[in-house]
XYZ file of C-alpha atoms in Angstrom:
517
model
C -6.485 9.641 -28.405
C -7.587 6.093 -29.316
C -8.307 3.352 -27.269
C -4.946 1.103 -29.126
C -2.947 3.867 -27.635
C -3.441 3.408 -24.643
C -2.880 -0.516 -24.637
C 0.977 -1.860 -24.046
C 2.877 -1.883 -26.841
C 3.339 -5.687 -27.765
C 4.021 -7.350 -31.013
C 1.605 -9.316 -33.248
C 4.186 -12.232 -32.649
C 3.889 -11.730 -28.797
C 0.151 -10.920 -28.575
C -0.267 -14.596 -30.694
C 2.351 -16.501 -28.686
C 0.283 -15.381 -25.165
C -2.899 -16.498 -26.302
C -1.469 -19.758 -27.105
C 0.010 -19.964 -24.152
C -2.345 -18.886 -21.688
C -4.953 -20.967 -23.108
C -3.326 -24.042 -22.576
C -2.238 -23.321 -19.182
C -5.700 -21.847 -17.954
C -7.251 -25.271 -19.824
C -4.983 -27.657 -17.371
C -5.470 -25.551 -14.153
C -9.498 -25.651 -14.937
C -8.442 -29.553 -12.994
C -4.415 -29.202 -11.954
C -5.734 -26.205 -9.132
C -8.004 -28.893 -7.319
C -4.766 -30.299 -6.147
C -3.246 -27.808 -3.762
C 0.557 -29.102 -4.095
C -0.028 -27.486 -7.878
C -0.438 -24.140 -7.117
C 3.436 -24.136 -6.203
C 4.235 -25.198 -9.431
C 5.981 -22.343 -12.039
C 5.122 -23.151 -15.034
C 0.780 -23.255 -14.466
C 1.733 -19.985 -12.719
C 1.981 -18.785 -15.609
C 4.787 -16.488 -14.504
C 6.858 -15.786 -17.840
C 10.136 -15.076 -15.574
C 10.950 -18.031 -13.988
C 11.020 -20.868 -16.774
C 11.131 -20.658 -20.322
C 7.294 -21.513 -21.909
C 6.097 -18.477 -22.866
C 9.713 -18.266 -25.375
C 9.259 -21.253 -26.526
C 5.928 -20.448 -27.390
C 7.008 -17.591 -28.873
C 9.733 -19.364 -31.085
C 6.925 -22.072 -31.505
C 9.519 -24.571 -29.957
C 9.303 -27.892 -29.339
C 12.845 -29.624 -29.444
C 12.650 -31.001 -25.684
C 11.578 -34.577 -24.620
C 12.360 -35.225 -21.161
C 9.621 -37.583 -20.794
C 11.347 -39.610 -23.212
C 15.003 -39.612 -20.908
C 14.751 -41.460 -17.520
C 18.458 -40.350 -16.782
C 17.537 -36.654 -17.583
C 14.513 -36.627 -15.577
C 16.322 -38.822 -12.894
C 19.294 -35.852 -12.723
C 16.323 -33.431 -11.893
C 15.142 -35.340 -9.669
C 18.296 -35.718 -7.623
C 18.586 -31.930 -8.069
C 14.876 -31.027 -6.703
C 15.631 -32.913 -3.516
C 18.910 -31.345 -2.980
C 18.374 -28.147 -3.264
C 14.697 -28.363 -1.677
C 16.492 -29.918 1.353
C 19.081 -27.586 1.506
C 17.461 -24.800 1.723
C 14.838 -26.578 3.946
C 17.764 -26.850 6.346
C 18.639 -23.016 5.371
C 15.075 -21.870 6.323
C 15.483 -24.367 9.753
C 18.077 -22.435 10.770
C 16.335 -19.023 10.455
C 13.325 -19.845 12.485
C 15.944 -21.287 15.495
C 17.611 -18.115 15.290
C 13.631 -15.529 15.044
C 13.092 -18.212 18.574
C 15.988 -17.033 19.866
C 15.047 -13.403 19.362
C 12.468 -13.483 21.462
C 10.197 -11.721 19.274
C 6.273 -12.088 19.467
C 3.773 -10.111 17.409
C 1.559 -8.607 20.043
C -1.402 -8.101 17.449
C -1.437 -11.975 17.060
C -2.015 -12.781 20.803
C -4.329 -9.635 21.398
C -5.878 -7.691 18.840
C -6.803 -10.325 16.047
C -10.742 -8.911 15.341
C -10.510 -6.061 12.548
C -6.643 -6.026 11.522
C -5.275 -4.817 8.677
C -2.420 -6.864 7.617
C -0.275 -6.008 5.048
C 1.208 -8.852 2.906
C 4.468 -7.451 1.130
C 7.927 -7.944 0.235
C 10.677 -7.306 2.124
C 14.073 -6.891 0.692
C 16.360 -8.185 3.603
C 19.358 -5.964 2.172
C 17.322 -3.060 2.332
C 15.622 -3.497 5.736
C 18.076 -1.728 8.496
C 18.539 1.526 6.060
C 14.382 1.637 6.013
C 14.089 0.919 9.204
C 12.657 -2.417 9.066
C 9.956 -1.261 7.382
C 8.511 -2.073 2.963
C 9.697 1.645 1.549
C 10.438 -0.447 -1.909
C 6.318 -2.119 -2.972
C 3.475 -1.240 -0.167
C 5.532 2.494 0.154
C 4.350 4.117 3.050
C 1.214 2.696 3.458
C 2.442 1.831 7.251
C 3.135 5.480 8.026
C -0.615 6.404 6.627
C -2.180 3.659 8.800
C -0.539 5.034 11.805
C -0.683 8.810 11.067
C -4.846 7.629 11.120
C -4.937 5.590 14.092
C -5.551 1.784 12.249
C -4.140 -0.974 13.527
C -2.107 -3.158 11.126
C 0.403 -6.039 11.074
C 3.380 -6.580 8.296
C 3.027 -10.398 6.964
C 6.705 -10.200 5.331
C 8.100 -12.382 2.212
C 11.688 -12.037 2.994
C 13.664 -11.586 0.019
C 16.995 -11.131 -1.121
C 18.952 -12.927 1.175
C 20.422 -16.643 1.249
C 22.945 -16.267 4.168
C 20.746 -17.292 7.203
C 23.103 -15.574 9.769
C 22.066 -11.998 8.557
C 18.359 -12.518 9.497
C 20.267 -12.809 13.416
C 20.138 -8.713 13.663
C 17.006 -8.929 11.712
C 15.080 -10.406 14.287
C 16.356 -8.740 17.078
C 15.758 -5.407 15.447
C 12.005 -6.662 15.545
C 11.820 -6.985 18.968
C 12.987 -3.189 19.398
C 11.237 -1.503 16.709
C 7.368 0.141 16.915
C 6.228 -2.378 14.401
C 3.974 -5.487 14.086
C 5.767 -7.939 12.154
C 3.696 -11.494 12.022
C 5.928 -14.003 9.995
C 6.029 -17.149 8.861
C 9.123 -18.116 11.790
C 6.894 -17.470 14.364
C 3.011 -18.992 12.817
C 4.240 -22.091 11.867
C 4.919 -25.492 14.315
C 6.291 -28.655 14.200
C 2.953 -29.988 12.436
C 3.737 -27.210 9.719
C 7.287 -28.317 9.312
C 6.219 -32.036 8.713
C 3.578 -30.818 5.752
C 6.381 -29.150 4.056
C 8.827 -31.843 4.739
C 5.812 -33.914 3.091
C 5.577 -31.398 0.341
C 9.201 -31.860 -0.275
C 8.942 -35.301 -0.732
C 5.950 -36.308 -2.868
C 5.819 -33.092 -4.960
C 7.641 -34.078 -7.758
C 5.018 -37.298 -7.999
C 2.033 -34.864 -7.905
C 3.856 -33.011 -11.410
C 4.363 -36.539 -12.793
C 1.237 -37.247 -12.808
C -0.047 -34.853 -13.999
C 1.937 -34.610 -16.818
C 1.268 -38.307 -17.506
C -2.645 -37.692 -17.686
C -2.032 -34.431 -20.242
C -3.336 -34.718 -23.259
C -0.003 -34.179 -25.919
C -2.462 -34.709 -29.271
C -3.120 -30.610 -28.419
C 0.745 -29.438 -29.420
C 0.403 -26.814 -27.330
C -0.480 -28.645 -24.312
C 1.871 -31.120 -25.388
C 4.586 -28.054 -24.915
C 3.466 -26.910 -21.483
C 4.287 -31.216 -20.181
C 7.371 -30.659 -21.332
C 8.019 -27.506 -19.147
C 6.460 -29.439 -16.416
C 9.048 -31.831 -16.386
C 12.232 -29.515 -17.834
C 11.017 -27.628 -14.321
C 10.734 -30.257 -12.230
C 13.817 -29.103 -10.165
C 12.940 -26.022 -9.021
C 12.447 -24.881 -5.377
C 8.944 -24.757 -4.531
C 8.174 -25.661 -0.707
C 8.505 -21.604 -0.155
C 5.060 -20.933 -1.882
C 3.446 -23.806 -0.081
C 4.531 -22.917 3.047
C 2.553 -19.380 2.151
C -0.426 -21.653 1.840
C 0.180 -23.013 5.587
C 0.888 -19.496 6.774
C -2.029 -17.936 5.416
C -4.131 -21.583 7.311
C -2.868 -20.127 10.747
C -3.533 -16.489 10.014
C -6.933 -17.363 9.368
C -7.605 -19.554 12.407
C -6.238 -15.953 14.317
C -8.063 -13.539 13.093
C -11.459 -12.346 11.921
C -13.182 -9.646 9.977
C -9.935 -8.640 8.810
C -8.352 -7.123 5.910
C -5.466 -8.667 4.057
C -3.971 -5.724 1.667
C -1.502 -7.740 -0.795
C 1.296 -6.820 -3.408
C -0.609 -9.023 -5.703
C 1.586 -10.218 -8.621
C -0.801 -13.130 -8.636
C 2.394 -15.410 -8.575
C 2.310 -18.900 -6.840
C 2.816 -17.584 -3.803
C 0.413 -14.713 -3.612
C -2.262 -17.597 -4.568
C -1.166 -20.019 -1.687
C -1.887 -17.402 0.914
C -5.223 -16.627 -0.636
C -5.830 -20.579 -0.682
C -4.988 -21.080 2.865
C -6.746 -17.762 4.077
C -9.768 -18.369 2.504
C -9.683 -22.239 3.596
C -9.788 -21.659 7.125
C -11.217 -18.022 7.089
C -13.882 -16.825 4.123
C -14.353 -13.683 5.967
C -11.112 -11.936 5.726
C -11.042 -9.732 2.675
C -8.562 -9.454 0.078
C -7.345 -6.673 -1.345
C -4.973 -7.350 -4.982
C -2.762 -4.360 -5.042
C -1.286 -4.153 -7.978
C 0.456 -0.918 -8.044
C 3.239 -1.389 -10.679
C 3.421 -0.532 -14.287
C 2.857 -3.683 -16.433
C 4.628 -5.725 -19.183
C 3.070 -6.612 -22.497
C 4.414 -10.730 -21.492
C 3.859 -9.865 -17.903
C 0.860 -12.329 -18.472
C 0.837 -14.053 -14.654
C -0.967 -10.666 -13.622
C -4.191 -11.098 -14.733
C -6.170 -12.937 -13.005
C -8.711 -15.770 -15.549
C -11.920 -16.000 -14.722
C -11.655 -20.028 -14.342
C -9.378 -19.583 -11.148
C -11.349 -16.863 -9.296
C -14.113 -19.573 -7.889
C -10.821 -21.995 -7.070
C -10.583 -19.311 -3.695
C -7.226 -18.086 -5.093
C -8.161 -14.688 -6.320
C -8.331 -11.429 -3.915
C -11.489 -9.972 -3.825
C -10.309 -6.812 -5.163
C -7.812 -5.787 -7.689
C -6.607 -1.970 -7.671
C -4.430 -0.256 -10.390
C -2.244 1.716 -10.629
C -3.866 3.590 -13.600
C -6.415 4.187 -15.867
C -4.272 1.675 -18.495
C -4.039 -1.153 -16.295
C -8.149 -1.599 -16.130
C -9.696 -4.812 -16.580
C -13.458 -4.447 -17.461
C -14.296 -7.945 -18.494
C -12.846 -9.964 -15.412
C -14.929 -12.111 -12.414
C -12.656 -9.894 -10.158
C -13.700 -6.222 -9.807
C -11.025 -4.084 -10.846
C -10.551 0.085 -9.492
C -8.710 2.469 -9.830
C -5.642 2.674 -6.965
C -2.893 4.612 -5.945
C 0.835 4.830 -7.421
C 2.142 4.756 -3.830
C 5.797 3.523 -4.961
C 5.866 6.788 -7.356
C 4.161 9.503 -5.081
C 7.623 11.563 -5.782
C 7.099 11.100 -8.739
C 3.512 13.677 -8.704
C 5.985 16.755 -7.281
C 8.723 16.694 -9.947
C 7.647 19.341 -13.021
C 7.887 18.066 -16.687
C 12.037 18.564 -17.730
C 11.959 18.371 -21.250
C 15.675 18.956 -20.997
C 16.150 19.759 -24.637
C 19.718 20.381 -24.953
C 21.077 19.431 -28.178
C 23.831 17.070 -26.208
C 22.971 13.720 -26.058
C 23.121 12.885 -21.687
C 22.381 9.697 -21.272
C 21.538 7.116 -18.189
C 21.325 3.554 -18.418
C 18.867 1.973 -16.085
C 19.146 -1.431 -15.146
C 16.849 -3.816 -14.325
C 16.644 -6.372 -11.486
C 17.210 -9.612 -13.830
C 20.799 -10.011 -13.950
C 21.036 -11.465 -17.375
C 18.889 -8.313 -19.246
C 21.209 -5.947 -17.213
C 24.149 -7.531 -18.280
C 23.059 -7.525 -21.945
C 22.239 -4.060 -21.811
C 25.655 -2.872 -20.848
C 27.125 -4.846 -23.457
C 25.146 -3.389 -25.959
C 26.157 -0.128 -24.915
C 29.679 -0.763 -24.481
C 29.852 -2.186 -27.863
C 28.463 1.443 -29.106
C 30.014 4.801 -29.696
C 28.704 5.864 -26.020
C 31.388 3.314 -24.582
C 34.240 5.790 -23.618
C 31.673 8.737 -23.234
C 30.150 9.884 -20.117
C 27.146 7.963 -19.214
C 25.395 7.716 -16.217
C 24.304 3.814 -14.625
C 21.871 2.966 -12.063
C 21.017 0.214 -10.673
C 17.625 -1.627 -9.967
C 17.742 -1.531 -5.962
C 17.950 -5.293 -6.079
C 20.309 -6.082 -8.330
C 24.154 -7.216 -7.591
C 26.281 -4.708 -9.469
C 29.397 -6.120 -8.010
C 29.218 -9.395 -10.873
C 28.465 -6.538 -13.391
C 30.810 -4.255 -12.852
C 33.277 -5.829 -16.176
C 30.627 -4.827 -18.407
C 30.583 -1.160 -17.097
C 33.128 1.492 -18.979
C 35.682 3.285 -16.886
C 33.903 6.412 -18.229
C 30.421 5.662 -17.148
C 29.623 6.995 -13.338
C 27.681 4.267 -11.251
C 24.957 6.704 -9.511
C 23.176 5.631 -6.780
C 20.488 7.493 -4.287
C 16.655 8.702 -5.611
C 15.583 8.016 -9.114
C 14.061 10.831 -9.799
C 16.875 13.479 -8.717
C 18.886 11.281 -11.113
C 16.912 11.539 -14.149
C 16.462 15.049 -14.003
C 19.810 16.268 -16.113
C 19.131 13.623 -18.258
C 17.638 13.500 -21.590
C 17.807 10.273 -22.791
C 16.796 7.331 -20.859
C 17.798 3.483 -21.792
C 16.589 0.813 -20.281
C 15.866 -2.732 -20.612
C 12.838 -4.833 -19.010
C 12.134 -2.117 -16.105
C 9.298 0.158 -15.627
C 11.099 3.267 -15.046
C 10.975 3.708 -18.482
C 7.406 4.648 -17.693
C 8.586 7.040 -14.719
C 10.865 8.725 -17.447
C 9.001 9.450 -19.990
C 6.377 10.925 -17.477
C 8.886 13.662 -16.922
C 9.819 14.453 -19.597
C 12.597 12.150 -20.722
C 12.762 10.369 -24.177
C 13.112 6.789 -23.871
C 15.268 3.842 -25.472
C 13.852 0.494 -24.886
C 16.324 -2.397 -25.996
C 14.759 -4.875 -27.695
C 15.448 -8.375 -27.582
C 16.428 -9.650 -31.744
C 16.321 -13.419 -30.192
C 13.218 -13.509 -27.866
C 10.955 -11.572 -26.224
C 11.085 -7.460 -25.674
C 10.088 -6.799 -21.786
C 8.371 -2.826 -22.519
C 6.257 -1.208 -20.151
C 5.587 1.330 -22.644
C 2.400 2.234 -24.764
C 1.894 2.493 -28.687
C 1.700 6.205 -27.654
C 4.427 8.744 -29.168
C 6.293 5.545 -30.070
C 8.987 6.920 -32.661
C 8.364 10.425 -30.678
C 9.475 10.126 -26.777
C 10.570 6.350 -27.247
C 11.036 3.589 -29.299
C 13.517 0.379 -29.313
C 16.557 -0.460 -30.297
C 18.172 -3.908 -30.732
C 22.000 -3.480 -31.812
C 24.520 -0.809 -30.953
C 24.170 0.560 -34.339
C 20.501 1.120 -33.430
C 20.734 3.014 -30.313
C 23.022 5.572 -31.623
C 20.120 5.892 -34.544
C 17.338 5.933 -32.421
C 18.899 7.989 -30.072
C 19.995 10.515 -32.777
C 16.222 10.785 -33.629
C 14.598 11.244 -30.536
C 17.225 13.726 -29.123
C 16.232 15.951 -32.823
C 12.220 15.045 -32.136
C 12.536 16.592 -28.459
C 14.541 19.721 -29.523
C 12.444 20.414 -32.647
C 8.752 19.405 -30.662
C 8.765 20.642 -27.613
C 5.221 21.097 -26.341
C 4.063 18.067 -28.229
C 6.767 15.772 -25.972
C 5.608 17.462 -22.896
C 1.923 16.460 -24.179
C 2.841 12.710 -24.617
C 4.545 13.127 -21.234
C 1.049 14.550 -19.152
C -0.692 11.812 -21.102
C 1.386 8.993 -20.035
C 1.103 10.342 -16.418
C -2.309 10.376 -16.927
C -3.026 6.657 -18.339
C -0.544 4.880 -15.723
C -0.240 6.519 -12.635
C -2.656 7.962 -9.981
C -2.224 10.296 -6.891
C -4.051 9.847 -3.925
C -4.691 11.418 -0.925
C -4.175 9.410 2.424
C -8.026 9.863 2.379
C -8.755 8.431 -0.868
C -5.944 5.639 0.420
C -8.323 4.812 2.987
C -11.136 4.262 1.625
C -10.374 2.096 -1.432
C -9.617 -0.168 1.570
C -12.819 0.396 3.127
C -11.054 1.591 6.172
């Protein structure tokens, strides 16, 4: 196998529009990151997700002047505060109702020397049915941790929920449960609230100038001001207050171990920032034990920003792929601890001549949404066709896109894959899990923008390949299901090889130690 098959698959179009654009971001944060407010900020982020840059790079784009429209940038204005106020207010609320819980981390008051704390997502919908507990990122890591007698504390991101009165049961589930839970309601005082309330307020001045003292004779940089101020209204006191959270942590605890989900977004960084400001001794470990995206560009980590005191001290993968060998940041070799199932499941070729298809949506709404009306304009729309949905995504607003004749499934990914034989799927990595065992894979592309593909060049046109119209995913489908039948033992090669370059199984020892534990 050569190395290019092992890389992501990604377009010459893409692979030009990412240089662009990461250069010119990485050249402004090389000053912009001396200014703490600016590590909230989206766009120098460079998270591809949450604004529209990296497109417009793409499209090579430039039909925006904000700078030029005082009303237009006034509107945003007016937006920013009300909505950062708002859910200010929202967030308020919250930490009266955790005081009223009554809950206390015992680990913060007592045993702060040599804790483990795990910094992770929690999706608030999810938490009663797991027991309060991350089964969806950091998967099981708790259970290992107590099943070997370490000490650890959760240091949640609460996600997933904007009605303030369902974190009320939250909370006092807490105070029942065998769990350490330190959070953000509980570290931070009325000094705290005041900095973000600050924050709030002179934030938007902090962008402005900055995008005032950009040089615009560089077009591309010139294109990133712009974003600046298009994105001047978003919410970003959240990620700042992860930069005074991670302040207190560090004034708790020493000679501890912070073991991160680390998509190196804004507000990964602000916790490293404020950890490492108060506490240099605590060290970092960047897991980042998900499949990546060939635009999924806010991962990796440039080596300007890792003296800023933003960067963990550690990155693990989640397979032999996803190694970085040029980087200031030392990158190993993980564990794929939200696919462990994944190792016990045998390769099911499935090779029925009878197209049985599942549609696998993704968390963003809008690429969900555009998936099923792909499909539904296609011959598979009164068919039988199985749908399942990303954990976190609202089917409810989706269900007029999905055919009386399709079956919403719900419960464990893999037992639903395995009568399957044809996956599609649009910007999530289960495409990876599927083609791992044994499923051949539709990615839809994207004929306007960017295609979101976890996948490698490897046995494209074989186990998967993309499709952009309706007419092209009966096509492609047609092919792959007459590749499978016809090739047997070579798609159960590409399969073990996938498995090989993405994912890694680990024992609870091998667990421990790549923590030093």
């Amino acid at each position: 196998m050569c190395e290019e098959e092992s890389k992501i698959y990604t377009s010459e179009k893409l692979k030009s529009a990412l240089n662009r654009f990461s250069n010119a971001i990485n050249k402004i944060n090389v000053f912009a990151y001396r200014q703490v407010y600016l590590l909230s900020n989206g766009v120098l982020s460079r998270n591809p997700y949450i604004n529209k840059l990296l497109g417009r790079f793409y499209e090579d784009s430039f039909t925006s002047s904000v700078d030029q429209s005082y009303i237009l940038l006034l509107a945003k204005l007016l937006s920013y505060y009300m909505k950062s106020f708002a859910k200010f207010f929202v967030w308020l609320l919250q930490k009266f109702f955790f005081s009223l819980s009554g809950y206390k981390s015992s680990n913060l008051n007592k045993h702060t020397e040599g804790l483990v704390l795990i910094d992770t997502y929690f999706v608030v919908p999810n938490l009663k049915r797991n027991d309060y507990r991350d089964r969806a990122y950091l998967r099981n890591l708790d259970l290992i941790l107590e099943k070997h007698g370490k000490e650890y504390s959760y240091l949640p991101i609460f996600y997933g929920e904007k009605n303030p009165f369902k974190y009320i049961s939250i909370f006092n589930a807490f105070k029942k449960n065998n769990v350490d839970y330190i959070t953000e309601y509980e570290l931070l005082n009325l000094a705290d609230i005041c900095k973000i309330t600050w924050f709030i307020l002179t934030y938007p001045f902090v962008v402005l100038r900055l995008a005032k003292n950009l040089e615009t004779s560089d077009k591309d940089v010139a294109l990133v001001k712009d974003e600046l101020l298009l994105t001047i209204d978003q919410i970003t006191w959240g990620s700042y207050a992860r930069y005074l959270v991670g302040r207190r942590v560090g004034e708790k605890v020493k000679d501890s171990k912070l073991i991160s989900w680390c998509e190196y977004q804004s507000i990964q960084k602000n916790l490293y920032k404020g950890l490492r400001d108060k506490n240099k001794s605590i060290k970092i470990f960047g897991c980042q034990f998900f499949l990546r995206f060939g635009d999924w560009v806010n991962i990796d980590i440039p080596n300007s920003e890792v003296d800023s005191g933003i960067a963990p001290d550690l990155i693990l993968v989640n397979g032999r792929a996803a190694m970085v060998n040029d980087s200031k940041v030392p990158h190993k070799l993980g564990a794929s601890l939200r696919n462990k199932p994944m190792f016990g499941i045998a390769n099911n070729n499935n090779n029925k001549s009878e197209l049985f298809p599942i549609l696998l949506l993704s968390y963003l709404e809008g690429e969900s949404k555009r998936l099923l009306q792909l499909i539904g304009d296609s011959g598979y729309k009164n068919k039988k066709v199985y749908v399942k949905a990303h954990p976190t995504l609202n089917l409810a607003s989706l269900k007029p896109y999905i055919s009386n004749h399709w079956i919403i499934v719900e419960g464990d990914l893999y037992d639903r894959l395995e009568d399957a034989n044809i996956v599609i799927v649009t910007a999530s990595g289960t495409a990876a899990e599927a083609v791992v065992i044994g499923k051949s894979v539709i990615v839809i592309g994207d004929p306007n923008g960017i295609t979101t593909n976890p996948l490698l060049n490897l046995g494209k046109g074989k186990i998967w390949d993309i499709a952009e119209t309706s007419e092209e995913v009966t096509n492609v489908a047609k092919k792959l299901l007459e590749y499978r039948v016809s090739n047997e033992e070579i798609v159960s090669q590409l399969s073990e090889k996938y498995k090989s370059l993405l994912f890694i199984d680990a024992t609870d020892e091998d667990i421990l130690a790549m923590f030093d534990l």
